[in-house]
């Protein structure tokens, strides 16, 4: 089996369907989409300058790299940490690979090669590789796949190898990945060991390795892993199947369930399998599950996973804000799944969820400095909350975790973010996420995008090279953007929310399309079946969800006691503050203090709803984007505000 990059080598992106894949849209070629300024550029800069470098240091101090050296026989002693420690190394390697692809970095490349050499030295002669299991397991393999994460670690290695090849042009890690993948092909599947890992990710990783190498056996094994679930495999190990995404066959599921990260990693892998095999039945099942997730199991932020208990989704409409788990890794998995659904279908709703999730469920997981992290992303922190667990937001962001899956996952997402901006198709070029930068399409077409999004709703797209013949430029108009308008070469055109503004013509250099998305304050409420926030309102502006955070409240008023009136929220004043939180647009609006005294009885007789004229005293309250909370002093916060 070859290690020569083939099918995906022209695409510097995490998901690069082969030419024969059944997809509506395709990622742009290597280097053809680049974020060069504005909001996301600042986050990428912090990731490059601070996070990747401190991440390398943390992998050393936490023992991840030492574990690999012990497995390689280069050091002696006991391995440290959870069974999946290797996966954090591989996610960091993936981030470094994508980052080197964005801009060459000799220090990063040196680290990539150094860590790759350690990984290669730890690999067994037959290709098996899992440092903790190799040392702690005394040579045993695959004895408890529901919990051992052996395939999970392998999957992250495959993804890292693809990133390093596509981003840095270095095949050393790919050689290791192919050797391990060949071992899996020889070991698992029909008529061999018929078992699946308890934590999916190997499925989409095997598909991407197939896309990179052209080795069909990797795709076949990925398809088998997807279809093997839901047939009692984990129950034979004495495990409860829901948690491990193994209760119902993927093709029969109607919604997501169980451990949230496991579930969306599996659906992302299944989407890759469906694309490469042209499996319409499997894709239809994934559409049903995605719709079920969005309609009943997704927070207003785009976050997923309601339960601290085993990091699970919970039941329909179980979306309590104060105990929201909404793990950062789950947000990343949701983005990966929605992106693949967008490629498969071309439907803007998937790009809408990518946007919501990136801004409001993924980005809160990392500080503005880029070096402190939230594992959990609660939508409410009460006054006097006690940090009873390492992952609790009551600690504030942490520099690392004992279970450190989230920090390097954030790093690899920011390093690869350019890949989520645009796609191409036979029709032309599609822009899905808005950031200042450049995009290059087919036949020499080039675009320059200028915007101060999300603070300003104007997106200016200039054709800097026209390409040949007629082609279509498509710009996503978010579903929330009622009243959007556009101007094409000086003429107004319709811009329908929840779809794409499509302009087809023979372009000339200097042609401009300007899309204006209205950034009005939008009070929103939840379906009344979301009991935890019934009678509450959240604030949105553009793609951002806002929150009330303690540092912005008048003296003597805590976030727990803020009450609002919807009509007054609509009068909110937006002001851009360059001096605050590295530059944010705040919302200032009239609010009310809670009518009941804090010393009153816990339960009291119900009263009629008051008329606005009899509401408690008015105070002025300022809200900030939720992603930016806890970057100053840590204190109470609320996304959902009770009505007065």
Coordinates of C-alpha atoms in Angstrom, one line a residue:
X1 CA 0.0 0.0 0.0
X2 CA 1.4 3.3 -1.1
X3 CA 2.4 6.3 1.1
X4 CA 2.6 8.6 -1.9
X5 CA 0.1 11.5 -1.6
X6 CA -2.5 11.3 -4.4
X7 CA -6.1 12.1 -4.3
X8 CA -6.2 14.9 -1.7
X9 CA -2.8 16.4 -2.3
X10 CA -4.1 19.4 -4.1
X11 CA -6.4 20.5 -1.3
X12 CA -4.9 21.9 1.9
X13 CA -8.1 21.3 4.0
X14 CA -9.2 18.8 6.7
X15 CA -11.9 17.3 4.4
X16 CA -11.0 16.9 0.7
X17 CA -13.5 14.7 -1.2
X18 CA -12.0 12.8 -4.2
X19 CA -13.0 13.8 -7.7
X20 CA -15.6 11.0 -7.8
X21 CA -17.3 11.8 -4.5
X22 CA -21.0 12.6 -4.5
X23 CA -20.8 16.2 -3.2
X24 CA -22.4 19.4 -4.3
X25 CA -19.5 21.6 -3.3
X26 CA -15.7 21.2 -3.0
X27 CA -13.1 22.9 -0.8
X28 CA -11.0 25.4 -2.6
X29 CA -7.4 24.3 -3.7
X30 CA -4.4 24.7 -1.5
X31 CA -3.8 28.4 -0.5
X32 CA -6.9 29.5 -2.4
X33 CA -8.7 30.8 0.7
X34 CA -6.8 33.0 3.2
X35 CA -8.0 35.0 6.1
X36 CA -5.8 38.1 6.2
X37 CA -7.4 40.5 8.6
X38 CA -10.2 41.2 11.0
X39 CA -11.9 39.2 13.7
X40 CA -10.7 35.7 12.9
X41 CA -7.3 36.8 11.9
X42 CA -6.7 38.1 15.4
X43 CA -7.8 34.7 16.9
X44 CA -5.5 32.8 14.5
X45 CA -2.6 35.1 15.4
X46 CA -3.0 34.3 19.1
X47 CA -3.2 30.6 18.2
X48 CA 0.0 30.7 16.2
X49 CA 2.1 32.9 18.5
X50 CA 1.0 31.7 21.9
X51 CA -1.2 28.6 21.9
X52 CA 0.8 26.3 19.6
X53 CA 4.0 27.1 21.5
X54 CA 2.7 26.7 25.0
X55 CA 0.8 23.6 23.8
X56 CA 4.1 22.0 22.9
X57 CA 5.4 22.8 26.4
X58 CA 2.3 21.4 28.0
X59 CA 2.5 18.1 26.1
X60 CA 6.0 17.8 27.6
X61 CA 5.2 18.8 31.1
X62 CA 1.9 16.7 31.2
X63 CA 3.8 13.6 30.1
X64 CA 2.3 13.0 26.7
X65 CA 5.6 13.1 24.9
X66 CA 7.4 11.2 27.6
X67 CA 4.8 8.4 27.3
X68 CA 5.8 8.0 23.6
X69 CA 9.5 8.0 24.5
X70 CA 8.9 5.3 27.1
X71 CA 7.0 3.2 24.6
X72 CA 9.9 3.7 22.2
X73 CA 12.4 2.5 24.8
X74 CA 14.1 5.9 24.9
X75 CA 13.1 6.4 28.6
X76 CA 12.0 4.2 31.4
X77 CA 9.3 4.6 34.0
X78 CA 5.5 4.6 34.2
X79 CA 3.3 6.3 31.7
X80 CA 1.0 9.1 32.9
X81 CA -2.5 10.2 32.3
X82 CA -5.6 8.8 30.6
X83 CA -5.5 6.0 28.0
X84 CA -5.9 8.5 25.2
X85 CA -2.9 10.7 26.0
X86 CA -1.4 10.1 22.5
X87 CA -4.4 11.8 20.8
X88 CA -3.5 15.2 22.3
X89 CA -0.1 14.9 20.7
X90 CA -1.7 14.1 17.3
X91 CA -4.1 17.0 17.5
X92 CA -1.3 19.4 18.2
X93 CA 0.7 17.9 15.3
X94 CA -2.4 18.5 13.1
X95 CA -2.6 22.1 14.2
X96 CA 1.1 22.6 13.6
X97 CA 0.7 21.1 10.1
X98 CA -2.1 23.3 9.1
X99 CA -0.4 26.3 10.6
X100 CA 2.8 25.7 8.7
X101 CA 0.6 25.5 5.6
X102 CA -0.8 28.9 6.3
X103 CA 2.7 30.4 6.7
X104 CA 6.0 28.6 6.8
X105 CA 7.4 28.4 10.3
X106 CA 10.9 26.8 10.8
X107 CA 10.3 26.3 14.6
X108 CA 7.0 24.6 14.1
X109 CA 8.5 22.4 11.3
X110 CA 11.4 21.4 13.6
X111 CA 8.9 20.4 16.3
X112 CA 6.8 18.4 13.8
X113 CA 9.8 16.4 12.7
X114 CA 11.1 15.9 16.3
X115 CA 7.7 14.6 17.5
X116 CA 7.2 12.6 14.4
X117 CA 10.5 10.8 15.1
X118 CA 9.4 10.0 18.6
X119 CA 6.0 8.7 17.3
X120 CA 7.7 6.5 14.7
X121 CA 10.2 5.1 17.3
X122 CA 7.2 4.1 19.5
X123 CA 5.4 2.2 16.8
X124 CA 5.5 -1.6 16.9
X125 CA 6.9 -3.6 14.1
X126 CA 3.5 -4.7 12.8
X127 CA 2.2 -1.1 12.9
X128 CA 0.3 -1.1 16.2
X129 CA 0.8 2.2 18.1
X130 CA -0.7 3.3 21.4
X131 CA 1.9 4.3 24.0
X132 CA -0.2 4.0 27.1
X133 CA -1.6 0.6 26.1
X134 CA 1.9 -0.6 25.0
X135 CA 3.4 0.1 28.4
X136 CA 0.5 0.0 30.9
X137 CA -1.3 -2.8 29.1
X138 CA 1.7 -5.2 29.2
X139 CA 1.5 -6.0 25.5
X140 CA -2.2 -6.7 25.3
X141 CA -4.3 -5.1 22.6
X142 CA -7.9 -4.4 21.9
X143 CA -9.2 -6.2 25.0
X144 CA -11.6 -3.3 25.9
X145 CA -12.2 -1.3 22.8
X146 CA -15.3 0.4 24.2
X147 CA -13.0 2.2 26.6
X148 CA -9.4 1.9 25.4
X149 CA -9.5 4.6 22.7
X150 CA -7.0 2.7 20.6
X151 CA -8.8 3.4 17.4
X152 CA -9.5 6.9 18.6
X153 CA -5.8 7.6 19.0
X154 CA -5.2 6.0 15.6
X155 CA -7.8 8.3 14.0
X156 CA -6.2 11.5 15.3
X157 CA -2.8 10.2 14.1
X158 CA -4.2 9.7 10.6
X159 CA -5.7 13.2 10.6
X160 CA -2.4 14.7 11.8
X161 CA -0.5 12.8 9.1
X162 CA -2.8 14.3 6.4
X163 CA -2.4 17.8 7.8
X164 CA 1.4 17.5 7.9
X165 CA 1.5 16.3 4.3
X166 CA -0.9 18.9 3.1
X167 CA 0.4 21.8 5.2
X168 CA 4.1 21.0 5.4
X169 CA 4.8 18.6 2.6
X170 CA 6.4 16.2 5.0
X171 CA 5.6 12.5 4.6
X172 CA 7.3 11.1 7.7
X173 CA 4.1 11.0 9.8
X174 CA 2.2 9.7 6.8
X175 CA 4.5 6.7 6.8
X176 CA 3.6 5.9 10.4
X177 CA -0.1 6.4 9.7
X178 CA -0.1 4.1 6.7
X179 CA 1.7 1.4 8.7
X180 CA -0.9 1.7 11.5
X181 CA -3.8 1.8 9.0
X182 CA -2.6 -1.3 7.3
X183 CA -2.4 -3.0 10.6
X184 CA -6.1 -2.1 11.3
X185 CA -7.1 -3.3 7.8
X186 CA -5.4 -6.6 8.5
X187 CA -7.0 -6.9 12.0
X188 CA -10.6 -5.6 11.8
X189 CA -13.6 -6.1 9.6
X190 CA -15.9 -8.8 8.4
X191 CA -14.4 -12.2 9.1
X192 CA -11.6 -10.7 11.3
X193 CA -12.0 -9.0 14.6
X194 CA -15.6 -7.7 14.5
X195 CA -15.3 -4.9 17.1
X196 CA -15.6 -1.1 17.1
X197 CA -13.9 1.6 19.2
X198 CA -16.0 3.2 21.9
X199 CA -15.0 6.6 20.8
X200 CA -15.5 7.3 17.0
X201 CA -13.1 9.4 15.0
X202 CA -11.3 6.7 13.1
X203 CA -14.1 6.6 10.6
X204 CA -13.6 10.1 9.2
X205 CA -9.8 9.7 9.6
X206 CA -9.7 6.6 7.6
X207 CA -11.7 8.2 4.8
X208 CA -9.3 11.2 4.7
X209 CA -6.3 8.8 4.6
X210 CA -8.0 7.1 1.7
X211 CA -8.4 10.5 0.0
X212 CA -4.8 11.2 0.5
X213 CA -3.3 7.9 -0.5
X214 CA -5.9 6.4 -2.8
X215 CA -5.9 3.1 -0.7
X216 CA -9.4 1.8 -1.1
X217 CA -9.1 -0.6 1.9
X218 CA -9.2 2.4 4.2
X219 CA -12.5 3.6 2.9
X220 CA -13.9 0.1 3.1
X221 CA -12.9 -0.3 6.7
X222 CA -14.4 3.1 7.6
X223 CA -17.7 2.1 6.0
X224 CA -17.6 -1.2 7.9
X225 CA -17.0 0.6 11.2
X226 CA -20.0 2.9 10.5
X227 CA -22.3 0.1 9.7
X228 CA -21.2 -2.2 12.5
X229 CA -22.6 0.1 15.1
X230 CA -26.0 -0.5 16.7
X231 CA -25.7 -4.3 16.6
X232 CA -24.8 -5.0 20.2
X233 CA -21.0 -5.0 20.0
X234 CA -20.4 -2.8 23.1
X235 CA -23.1 -4.7 25.0
X236 CA -21.0 -7.9 24.5
X237 CA -18.3 -6.0 26.5
X238 CA -20.8 -5.4 29.3
X239 CA -21.1 -1.7 28.4
X240 CA -24.2 0.5 28.1
X241 CA -24.6 1.1 24.3
X242 CA -26.2 4.5 24.2
X243 CA -23.2 6.3 25.5
X244 CA -21.0 4.7 22.9
X245 CA -23.2 5.5 19.9
X246 CA -24.0 1.8 19.5
X247 CA -27.6 1.5 20.5
X248 CA -29.2 2.0 17.0
X249 CA -27.7 1.4 13.6
X250 CA -26.6 4.8 12.1
X251 CA -29.0 4.3 9.1
X252 CA -31.9 3.9 11.5
X253 CA -31.3 6.8 13.9
X254 CA -33.6 9.8 13.9
X255 CA -31.6 12.0 16.3
X256 CA -28.3 12.1 18.1
X257 CA -27.9 10.6 21.5
X258 CA -25.3 9.6 24.1
X259 CA -21.9 11.1 24.5
X260 CA -22.0 14.3 22.4
X261 CA -18.5 14.2 21.0
X262 CA -18.6 10.6 20.2
X263 CA -22.0 11.1 18.4
X264 CA -20.9 14.0 16.2
X265 CA -17.5 12.5 15.3
X266 CA -19.4 9.4 14.2
X267 CA -21.9 11.3 12.0
X268 CA -19.0 13.4 10.5
X269 CA -17.3 10.1 9.6
X270 CA -20.5 8.7 8.2
X271 CA -21.0 11.8 6.1
X272 CA -17.5 11.2 4.6
X273 CA -18.4 7.6 3.9
X274 CA -21.7 8.6 2.3
X275 CA -19.9 11.1 0.0
X276 CA -17.2 8.8 -1.1
X277 CA -19.5 5.8 -1.8
X278 CA -22.5 7.8 -3.1
X279 CA -24.7 6.3 -0.4
X280 CA -27.9 8.3 -0.5
X281 CA -29.6 6.2 2.2
X282 CA -26.9 7.0 4.7
X283 CA -26.9 10.7 3.8
X284 CA -30.7 10.8 4.3
X285 CA -30.2 9.3 7.8
X286 CA -27.7 11.9 8.6
X287 CA -30.0 14.7 7.5
X288 CA -32.7 13.3 9.9
X289 CA -30.2 13.2 12.7
X290 CA -28.9 16.7 12.1
X291 CA -32.4 18.1 11.9
X292 CA -33.3 16.3 15.2
X293 CA -30.2 17.8 16.9
X294 CA -30.9 21.3 15.7
X295 CA -34.6 21.3 16.5
X296 CA -34.4 19.8 20.0
X297 CA -30.9 19.3 21.3
X298 CA -28.9 22.5 20.5
X299 CA -28.3 25.5 22.7
X300 CA -28.9 29.0 21.4
X301 CA -25.1 29.2 21.2
X302 CA -24.8 26.2 18.9
X303 CA -23.4 24.2 21.8
X304 CA -24.4 20.6 22.3
X305 CA -24.4 18.2 25.2
X306 CA -26.7 19.0 28.1
X307 CA -25.5 16.6 30.8
X308 CA -22.4 16.5 32.9
X309 CA -23.4 12.9 33.5
X310 CA -21.1 11.1 31.0
X311 CA -21.0 14.3 28.8
X312 CA -24.2 13.3 27.0
X313 CA -26.8 15.0 24.9
X314 CA -29.8 14.4 27.2
X315 CA -33.4 14.2 26.2
X316 CA -35.3 16.4 23.7
X317 CA -35.4 20.1 24.9
X318 CA -33.2 19.3 27.9
X319 CA -31.1 22.5 27.6
X320 CA -30.6 24.0 31.1
X321 CA -28.2 26.9 31.0
X322 CA -26.5 26.7 34.4
X323 CA -25.5 23.0 34.1
X324 CA -25.0 23.1 30.4
X325 CA -22.0 20.9 29.5
X326 CA -21.7 22.1 25.9
X327 CA -18.1 20.8 25.7
X328 CA -15.8 22.7 23.4
X329 CA -14.8 19.4 21.6
X330 CA -18.5 18.8 20.9
X331 CA -18.8 22.2 19.3
X332 CA -15.8 21.3 17.1
X333 CA -17.3 18.0 16.2
X334 CA -20.6 19.8 15.3
X335 CA -18.7 22.1 12.9
X336 CA -16.9 19.1 11.3
X337 CA -20.2 17.4 10.7
X338 CA -22.1 20.4 9.5
X339 CA -19.3 21.3 7.1
X340 CA -19.4 17.8 5.6
X341 CA -23.2 18.1 5.2
X342 CA -22.7 21.5 3.5
X343 CA -20.3 19.9 1.0
X344 CA -22.7 17.0 0.4
X345 CA -25.8 19.1 -0.1
X346 CA -24.9 22.7 -0.8
X347 CA -27.6 23.9 1.6
X348 CA -27.0 27.1 3.5
X349 CA -28.5 25.9 6.8
X350 CA -25.4 23.8 7.4
X351 CA -23.2 26.9 7.0
X352 CA -25.5 28.8 9.2
X353 CA -24.9 26.3 12.1
X354 CA -21.2 26.4 11.4
X355 CA -21.2 30.1 11.9
X356 CA -23.3 30.1 15.0
X357 CA -21.2 27.3 16.5
X358 CA -17.8 28.9 15.7
X359 CA -18.7 32.3 17.2
X360 CA -20.7 31.2 20.2
X361 CA -19.9 27.5 21.2
X362 CA -16.3 27.0 20.0
X363 CA -14.8 30.4 20.6
X364 CA -15.8 30.8 24.3
X365 CA -13.6 27.7 24.9
X366 CA -10.4 29.8 24.5
X367 CA -9.3 33.1 26.1
X368 CA -8.5 36.1 24.0
X369 CA -4.8 35.5 24.8
X370 CA -5.2 32.0 23.3
X371 CA -3.6 30.1 26.2
X372 CA -6.5 29.5 28.7
X373 CA -9.4 27.2 28.0
X374 CA -12.9 26.2 29.0
X375 CA -13.7 22.5 28.7
X376 CA -17.4 23.2 29.6
X377 CA -19.3 26.2 28.3
X378 CA -22.2 26.9 30.7
X379 CA -24.6 29.7 29.7
X380 CA -25.1 30.8 33.3
X381 CA -22.8 31.2 36.3
X382 CA -24.6 32.0 39.6
X383 CA -23.4 34.5 42.2
X384 CA -21.2 32.6 44.7
X385 CA -20.8 29.5 42.5
X386 CA -18.2 27.0 43.9
X387 CA -15.8 25.3 41.5
X388 CA -16.4 21.7 42.5
X389 CA -14.8 20.1 39.5
X390 CA -11.7 20.9 37.4
X391 CA -13.9 21.5 34.3
X392 CA -16.3 23.9 36.0
X393 CA -16.5 27.4 34.5
X394 CA -16.5 28.7 38.1
X395 CA -12.7 28.2 38.0
X396 CA -12.4 30.5 35.0
X397 CA -10.4 29.3 32.0
X398 CA -7.6 26.8 32.8
X399 CA -4.2 26.6 31.2
X400 CA -4.6 22.8 30.6
X401 CA -6.6 19.9 31.9
X402 CA -5.9 16.4 33.2
X403 CA -8.2 15.4 30.3
X404 CA -6.7 17.8 27.8
X405 CA -8.8 17.0 24.7
X406 CA -10.1 20.5 24.2
X407 CA -7.0 22.7 24.0
X408 CA -5.2 21.0 21.0
X409 CA -8.6 20.6 19.4
X410 CA -9.1 24.3 19.5
X411 CA -5.6 24.8 18.1
X412 CA -6.2 22.6 15.1
X413 CA -9.6 24.2 14.4
X414 CA -8.1 27.7 14.3
X415 CA -5.2 26.6 12.2
X416 CA -7.5 25.1 9.6
X417 CA -10.2 27.8 9.7
X418 CA -9.4 29.2 6.3
X419 CA -10.6 25.9 4.8
X420 CA -14.2 26.7 6.0
X421 CA -14.5 30.1 4.3
X422 CA -15.3 29.1 0.7
X423 CA -16.0 26.3 -1.8
X424 CA -16.2 25.8 -5.5
X425 CA -18.5 23.9 -7.8
X426 CA -19.2 23.6 -11.5
X427 CA -21.3 26.7 -11.1
X428 CA -18.6 28.9 -9.6
X429 CA -17.5 30.1 -6.1
X430 CA -19.4 30.1 -2.8
X431 CA -18.6 32.2 0.2
X432 CA -19.9 30.7 3.5
X433 CA -18.1 32.5 6.3
X434 CA -17.2 36.2 6.2
X435 CA -13.7 37.4 6.9
X436 CA -11.3 39.8 5.3
X437 CA -9.1 37.8 3.0
X438 CA -8.7 36.4 -0.5
X439 CA -10.3 33.5 -2.4
X440 CA -9.2 31.9 -5.6
X441 CA -11.7 29.9 -7.7
X442 CA -11.3 27.9 -10.8
X443 CA -10.0 29.1 -14.2
X444 CA -8.0 32.0 -12.6
X445 CA -10.9 33.8 -10.8
X446 CA -9.8 35.7 -7.8
X447 CA -11.7 37.6 -5.1
X448 CA -10.8 40.1 -2.4
X449 CA -13.2 40.2 0.6
X450 CA -13.3 43.2 2.9
X451 CA -15.4 43.3 6.0
X452 CA -15.5 44.2 9.6
X453 CA -17.9 41.3 10.3
X454 CA -19.3 40.5 12.9
X455 CA -19.3 44.1 14.1
X456 CA -20.5 45.5 10.8
X457 CA -22.8 43.7 8.4
X458 CA -21.2 45.0 5.1
X459 CA -19.3 42.4 3.1
X460 CA -17.6 43.8 0.1
X461 CA -16.4 41.3 -2.6
X462 CA -14.2 42.6 -5.4
X463 CA -13.3 40.5 -8.4
X464 CA -9.5 41.0 -8.7
X465 CA -9.1 38.5 -11.6
X466 CA -12.2 37.6 -13.7
X467 CA -11.3 34.1 -14.8
X468 CA -12.8 32.9 -18.0
X469 CA -16.4 32.9 -19.3
X470 CA -19.5 33.2 -17.1
X471 CA -19.5 31.8 -13.5
X472 CA -21.6 32.2 -10.4
X473 CA -20.6 34.0 -7.3
X474 CA -22.8 32.8 -4.3
X475 CA -22.8 34.6 -1.0
X476 CA -24.6 33.1 2.0
X477 CA -27.4 35.2 3.5
X478 CA -27.9 34.0 7.1
X479 CA -31.4 32.9 8.1
X480 CA -31.4 35.6 10.7
X481 CA -30.7 38.4 8.2
X482 CA -34.2 39.7 7.5
X483 CA -33.9 42.8 5.5
X484 CA -30.6 41.9 3.9
X485 CA -29.8 43.8 0.7
X486 CA -27.1 43.7 -2.0
X487 CA -25.6 45.8 -4.7
X488 CA -24.0 44.2 -7.8
X489 CA -22.0 46.5 -10.0
X490 CA -24.0 49.4 -8.8
X491 CA -27.5 47.7 -9.2
X492 CA -29.6 46.5 -6.2
X493 CA -30.6 42.9 -6.1
X494 CA -32.7 40.7 -3.8
X495 CA -31.0 38.9 -0.9
X496 CA -33.2 36.2 0.6
X497 CA -32.4 35.1 4.2
X498 CA -31.6 31.4 4.6
X499 CA -30.2 31.0 1.1
X500 CA -27.4 32.3 -1.1
X501 CA -27.3 35.5 -3.1
X502 CA -26.3 34.1 -6.5
X503 CA -24.9 36.3 -9.3
X504 CA -24.0 34.7 -12.6
X505 CA -22.2 36.8 -15.2
X506 CA -19.0 37.2 -17.2
X507 CA -17.0 39.2 -14.7
X508 CA -14.5 42.0 -15.1
X509 CA -11.6 42.9 -12.9
X510 CA -12.9 45.6 -10.5
X511 CA -16.5 44.3 -10.4
X512 CA -17.9 44.6 -6.8
X513 CA -20.7 42.7 -5.0
X514 CA -21.7 44.3 -1.7
X515 CA -23.9 42.4 0.7
X516 CA -25.3 44.3 3.6
X517 CA -26.6 42.1 6.5
X518 CA -28.7 44.1 9.1
X519 CA -27.2 43.8 12.5
X520 CA -30.2 44.7 14.5
X521 CA -30.6 43.5 18.1
X522 CA -32.8 40.4 18.1
X523 CA -34.5 39.2 21.4
X524 CA -35.1 35.5 21.0
X525 CA -37.0 33.0 23.2
X526 CA -36.8 29.2 23.3
X527 CA -39.5 26.7 22.5
X528 CA -41.6 26.5 25.7
X529 CA -40.7 22.8 26.1
X530 CA -37.2 24.0 27.1
X531 CA -38.4 24.3 30.7
X532 CA -35.2 25.7 32.1
X533 CA -35.5 29.0 30.2
X534 CA -39.2 29.4 29.8
X535 CA -40.0 33.0 30.4
X536 CA -36.5 34.1 29.5
X537 CA -35.0 36.0 26.6
X538 CA -31.6 35.9 24.9
X539 CA -30.0 38.7 22.9
X540 CA -28.5 38.2 19.5
X541 CA -26.9 40.7 17.1
X542 CA -25.6 39.4 13.7
X543 CA -24.0 36.0 14.3
X544 CA -23.3 36.7 18.0
X545 CA -25.1 35.7 21.1
X546 CA -24.7 38.2 24.0
X547 CA -24.6 37.8 27.7
X548 CA -24.8 39.9 30.8
X549 CA -21.5 39.6 32.8
X550 CA -20.9 41.0 36.2
X551 CA -18.1 43.5 35.4
X552 CA -20.6 45.5 33.3
X553 CA -23.5 45.7 35.8
X554 CA -24.3 48.7 38.1
X555 CA -23.0 48.4 41.6
X556 CA -25.3 46.4 43.8
X557 CA -26.9 44.5 40.9
X558 CA -25.8 40.9 40.3
X559 CA -26.5 39.0 37.0
X560 CA -28.9 36.7 38.9
X561 CA -31.3 39.6 39.5
X562 CA -31.4 41.2 36.1
X563 CA -34.9 41.3 34.6
X564 CA -35.9 42.5 31.1
X565 CA -38.9 43.7 29.1
X566 CA -38.8 42.7 25.4
X567 CA -40.0 46.0 24.1
X568 CA -37.2 47.7 26.0
X569 CA -34.6 45.3 24.7
X570 CA -35.5 46.3 21.2
X571 CA -34.2 49.8 22.1
X572 CA -30.7 48.5 22.9
X573 CA -27.9 50.8 21.8
X574 CA -25.0 49.2 20.0
X575 CA -21.6 50.7 20.6
X576 CA -18.2 49.5 19.4
X577 CA -15.6 49.7 22.1
X578 CA -12.1 49.3 20.8
X579 CA -10.8 49.5 24.4
X580 CA -12.8 46.6 25.7
X581 CA -12.0 42.9 25.3
X582 CA -9.7 43.5 22.3
X583 CA -12.6 45.4 20.6
X584 CA -16.2 44.4 20.9
X585 CA -19.6 45.8 20.1
X586 CA -21.6 46.1 23.3
X587 CA -25.4 46.4 23.7
X588 CA -26.7 48.7 26.3
X589 CA -30.4 48.6 27.3
X590 CA -32.9 49.3 30.0
X591 CA -33.4 46.4 32.5
X592 CA -35.0 45.9 35.8
X593 CA -33.9 44.7 39.2
X594 CA -35.6 41.5 40.5
X595 CA -38.8 42.5 42.3
X596 CA -38.5 39.9 45.1
X597 CA -35.9 40.6 47.8
X598 CA -33.0 38.2 47.9
X599 CA -33.9 37.3 51.5
X600 CA -37.5 36.3 50.6
X601 CA -38.8 32.7 51.0
X602 CA -37.5 30.2 48.5
X603 CA -41.1 29.4 47.4
X604 CA -43.9 32.0 47.5
X605 CA -47.5 32.5 46.3
X606 CA -47.7 33.1 42.5
X607 CA -48.8 36.6 41.4
X608 CA -50.2 37.9 38.2
X609 CA -47.8 39.2 35.6
X610 CA -47.3 42.9 36.1
X611 CA -48.0 45.5 33.5
X612 CA -45.0 47.3 32.1
X613 CA -45.9 50.5 34.0
X614 CA -45.6 48.6 37.3
X615 CA -42.3 46.9 36.6
X616 CA -39.4 47.4 39.1
X617 CA -36.9 50.3 38.8
X618 CA -35.1 50.8 35.5
X619 CA -31.3 50.3 35.5
X620 CA -29.0 50.5 32.5
X621 CA -27.3 47.2 31.6
X622 CA -24.6 46.5 29.1
X623 CA -24.2 43.1 27.4
X624 CA -21.0 41.7 25.8
X625 CA -20.6 38.9 23.3
X626 CA -20.8 35.6 25.1
X627 CA -17.5 34.3 23.5
X628 CA -15.6 37.1 25.4
X629 CA -16.9 36.5 28.9
X630 CA -14.4 35.6 31.7
X631 CA -11.6 37.5 30.1
X632 CA -11.6 40.0 32.9
X633 CA -12.6 39.2 36.4
X634 CA -14.6 36.0 36.8
X635 CA -18.1 36.6 38.1
X636 CA -21.8 35.8 37.5
X637 CA -23.1 35.7 33.9
X638 CA -26.4 35.0 32.1
X639 CA -27.2 34.4 28.5
X640 CA -30.9 33.8 29.2
X641 CA -32.5 36.8 31.0
X642 CA -35.8 36.4 32.8
X643 CA -38.7 38.7 31.7
X644 CA -39.6 41.3 34.3

